[in-house]
Amino acid sequence: MDTLPVSVSPAFYDMAVNKTEGPMRPKLMATMIVAAMLPALSHAGEPRVMSDEDAVLHTISTMTDAFARGDIEQVMATYVSPASVVAAPGQVVTGEQAMRAMFADFIAAGVNFTYGDHEVIVSGDTALHLMAWEAPSPDGTMRALSVAVLTRQPEGGWKMVIDHPFGDSVLD
């Protein structure tokens, strides 16, 4: 449970607790305590609203964390159905069964990604996510730019529609 920030001035504290300025009546003291807490209480119980950008990053983080754990179910939960994922430059995988098989192959191969900075651009119910990544490979370190398109879901979350982890391959 979150604690509520309450600011009580030293003078109030001295009056109420130390009674340096004379005894306070209990009702007056209770009224002053409640008044000091009102700003914090006015936001208590309200759900914290996540920005669209943070919600998109949450989806990406959920996917990458699940991938690292080998949790294909959670990985799949971050995509709409049907979605398209680029398994390798020029190789688009679409559909739940094909995506599951692709992710299972990557996980079985022990691919260990390191992720860089993120950039999120939101326009209405569509978002673009950009992120640099790298992973060791037999030929050295692979580096690429992941480009993902996400769509807002009816409950307000975001899911990927297109995931292109080799988005900068057109530059080669």
Tab-separated table of C-alpha atoms in Angstrom:
chain	number	residue	atom	x	y	z
A	1	MET	CA	0.000	0.000	0.000
A	2	ASP	CA	1.308	3.429	-0.881
A	3	THR	CA	1.978	5.912	1.863
A	4	LEU	CA	0.336	9.277	1.546
A	5	PRO	CA	2.629	12.284	1.608
A	6	VAL	CA	1.500	14.549	4.406
A	7	SER	CA	3.211	17.792	5.179
A	8	VAL	CA	2.885	19.108	8.702
A	9	SER	CA	4.618	22.333	9.598
A	10	PRO	CA	7.022	22.283	12.560
A	11	ALA	CA	4.863	24.921	14.287
A	12	PHE	CA	1.765	22.732	13.987
A	13	TYR	CA	3.712	19.734	15.262
A	14	ASP	CA	4.950	21.733	18.267
A	15	MET	CA	1.406	22.885	19.072
A	16	ALA	CA	-0.209	19.492	18.616
A	17	VAL	CA	2.433	17.173	20.036
A	18	ASN	CA	4.786	19.166	22.214
A	19	LYS	CA	2.114	21.627	23.283
A	20	THR	CA	4.674	24.425	23.408
A	21	GLU	CA	1.977	26.964	22.606
A	22	GLY	CA	-0.687	25.668	24.949
A	23	PRO	CA	-3.002	22.664	24.933
A	24	MET	CA	-5.150	22.073	21.859
A	25	ARG	CA	-8.632	20.717	22.036
A	26	PRO	CA	-8.894	17.182	20.524
A	27	LYS	CA	-11.483	18.247	17.886
A	28	LEU	CA	-9.324	21.146	16.745
A	29	MET	CA	-6.253	18.929	16.553
A	30	ALA	CA	-8.163	16.293	14.537
A	31	THR	CA	-9.477	18.978	12.173
A	32	MET	CA	-5.974	20.315	11.590
A	33	ILE	CA	-4.594	16.821	10.905
A	34	VAL	CA	-7.358	16.090	8.382
A	35	ALA	CA	-6.785	19.480	6.715
A	36	ALA	CA	-3.085	18.701	6.385
A	37	MET	CA	-3.902	15.344	4.781
A	38	LEU	CA	-6.583	16.539	2.312
A	39	PRO	CA	-4.283	17.113	-0.667
A	40	ALA	CA	-2.876	13.598	-0.370
A	41	LEU	CA	-6.253	12.017	0.344
A	42	SER	CA	-7.844	13.641	-2.694
A	43	HIS	CA	-5.682	11.369	-4.893
A	44	ALA	CA	-5.849	8.256	-2.704
A	45	GLY	CA	-7.587	5.357	-4.361
A	46	GLU	CA	-7.449	6.938	-7.814
A	47	PRO	CA	-5.814	4.687	-10.370
A	48	ARG	CA	-2.507	5.980	-11.612
A	49	VAL	CA	-2.908	6.865	-15.263
A	50	MET	CA	-0.054	5.672	-17.423
A	51	SER	CA	0.855	7.785	-20.437
A	52	ASP	CA	0.422	6.176	-23.855
A	53	GLU	CA	4.188	6.123	-24.276
A	54	ASP	CA	4.680	4.367	-20.924
A	55	ALA	CA	1.909	1.879	-21.759
A	56	VAL	CA	3.624	1.044	-25.075
A	57	LEU	CA	6.948	0.610	-23.256
A	58	HIS	CA	5.191	-1.645	-20.749
A	59	THR	CA	4.046	-3.911	-23.596
A	60	ILE	CA	7.548	-4.028	-25.059
A	61	SER	CA	9.083	-4.715	-21.651
A	62	THR	CA	6.536	-7.454	-20.974
A	63	MET	CA	7.431	-9.105	-24.270
A	64	THR	CA	11.214	-8.855	-23.880
A	65	ASP	CA	11.114	-10.060	-20.260
A	66	ALA	CA	8.878	-12.997	-21.210
A	67	PHE	CA	11.178	-13.855	-24.113
A	68	ALA	CA	14.194	-13.867	-21.782
A	69	ARG	CA	12.317	-16.247	-19.418
A	70	GLY	CA	11.235	-18.492	-22.289
A	71	ASP	CA	7.548	-17.782	-21.599
A	72	ILE	CA	6.015	-18.094	-25.057
A	73	GLU	CA	2.456	-17.673	-23.719
A	74	GLN	CA	3.319	-14.250	-22.285
A	75	VAL	CA	5.235	-13.310	-25.449
A	76	MET	CA	2.184	-14.173	-27.558
A	77	ALA	CA	-0.068	-12.152	-25.247
A	78	THR	CA	1.730	-8.979	-26.371
A	79	TYR	CA	0.635	-9.439	-30.016
A	80	VAL	CA	-2.746	-9.055	-31.704
A	81	SER	CA	-4.028	-11.969	-33.703
A	82	PRO	CA	-3.092	-12.032	-36.494
A	83	ALA	CA	0.240	-10.264	-36.213
A	84	SER	CA	3.335	-10.316	-38.403
A	85	VAL	CA	6.906	-10.674	-37.140
A	86	VAL	CA	10.056	-10.557	-39.230
A	87	ALA	CA	12.078	-13.640	-38.240
A	88	ALA	CA	15.017	-12.598	-40.420
A	89	PRO	CA	15.381	-9.888	-43.067
A	90	GLY	CA	12.921	-10.746	-45.839
A	91	GLN	CA	11.265	-13.555	-43.830
A	92	VAL	CA	7.856	-12.497	-42.458
A	93	VAL	CA	6.053	-14.862	-40.098
A	94	THR	CA	2.284	-14.419	-39.691
A	95	GLY	CA	-0.197	-16.360	-37.612
A	96	GLU	CA	-0.163	-17.751	-34.117
A	97	GLN	CA	1.256	-21.234	-34.844
A	98	ALA	CA	4.071	-19.935	-37.020
A	99	MET	CA	4.940	-17.222	-34.493
A	100	ARG	CA	4.976	-19.728	-31.612
A	101	ALA	CA	7.338	-21.980	-33.564
A	102	MET	CA	9.599	-19.040	-34.446
A	103	PHE	CA	9.804	-17.830	-30.822
A	104	ALA	CA	10.393	-21.401	-29.603
A	105	ASP	CA	13.301	-21.736	-32.054
A	106	PHE	CA	14.849	-18.453	-30.905
A	107	ILE	CA	14.450	-19.387	-27.246
A	108	ALA	CA	15.873	-22.892	-27.821
A	109	ALA	CA	18.860	-21.330	-29.574
A	110	GLY	CA	19.561	-19.320	-26.423
A	111	VAL	CA	19.546	-15.949	-28.144
A	112	ASN	CA	20.421	-13.362	-25.493
A	113	PHE	CA	19.451	-9.828	-26.443
A	114	THR	CA	20.653	-6.561	-24.968
A	115	TYR	CA	18.309	-3.653	-25.556
A	116	GLY	CA	19.171	-0.015	-26.092
A	117	ASP	CA	17.178	3.179	-25.895
A	118	HIS	CA	13.523	3.365	-26.859
A	119	GLU	CA	11.577	5.899	-28.865
A	120	VAL	CA	7.784	5.876	-28.933
A	121	ILE	CA	5.564	7.911	-31.228
A	122	VAL	CA	1.798	7.755	-30.664
A	123	SER	CA	-0.909	8.932	-33.036
A	124	GLY	CA	-4.398	8.156	-31.801
A	125	ASP	CA	-4.732	4.400	-31.379
A	126	THR	CA	-1.516	3.569	-33.254
A	127	ALA	CA	2.027	3.671	-31.912
A	128	LEU	CA	5.473	3.252	-33.403
A	129	HIS	CA	8.213	1.831	-31.178
A	130	LEU	CA	11.898	2.012	-32.109
A	131	MET	CA	14.645	0.289	-30.140
A	132	ALA	CA	18.235	-0.673	-30.823
A	133	TRP	CA	19.286	-4.188	-29.824
A	134	GLU	CA	22.304	-6.414	-30.017
A	135	ALA	CA	22.997	-10.107	-29.534
A	136	PRO	CA	26.066	-12.301	-29.768
A	137	SER	CA	26.273	-14.511	-32.838
A	138	PRO	CA	28.852	-16.910	-34.289
A	139	ASP	CA	29.957	-14.095	-36.637
A	140	GLY	CA	30.324	-11.508	-33.862
A	141	THR	CA	27.785	-9.171	-32.344
A	142	MET	CA	24.591	-8.601	-34.316
A	143	ARG	CA	23.100	-5.112	-34.044
A	144	ALA	CA	19.846	-3.878	-35.474
A	145	LEU	CA	16.968	-1.475	-35.045
A	146	SER	CA	13.680	-2.984	-33.923
A	147	VAL	CA	10.621	-1.284	-35.411
A	148	ALA	CA	7.212	-2.241	-34.027
A	149	VAL	CA	3.720	-0.980	-34.747
A	150	LEU	CA	1.257	-1.289	-31.871
A	151	THR	CA	-2.454	-0.687	-31.588
A	152	ARG	CA	-4.474	0.388	-28.569
A	153	GLN	CA	-6.754	-2.343	-27.252
A	154	PRO	CA	-10.361	-1.782	-26.111
A	155	GLU	CA	-9.303	-2.061	-22.433
A	156	GLY	CA	-6.630	0.610	-23.037
A	157	GLY	CA	-3.498	-1.551	-23.249
A	158	TRP	CA	-1.317	-1.870	-26.333
A	159	LYS	CA	-0.410	-4.883	-28.480
A	160	MET	CA	1.965	-5.334	-31.384
A	161	VAL	CA	0.576	-5.719	-34.890
A	162	ILE	CA	3.908	-5.656	-36.755
A	163	ASP	CA	7.285	-6.458	-35.201
A	164	HIS	CA	10.348	-5.974	-37.377
A	165	PRO	CA	13.495	-6.552	-35.312
A	166	PHE	CA	15.651	-5.923	-38.405
A	167	GLY	CA	14.104	-2.587	-39.319
A	168	ASP	CA	17.385	-1.049	-40.416
A	169	SER	CA	18.171	-3.892	-42.862
A	170	VAL	CA	16.957	-1.722	-45.749
A	171	LEU	CA	20.060	0.407	-45.185
A	172	ASP	CA	22.406	-2.452	-46.149
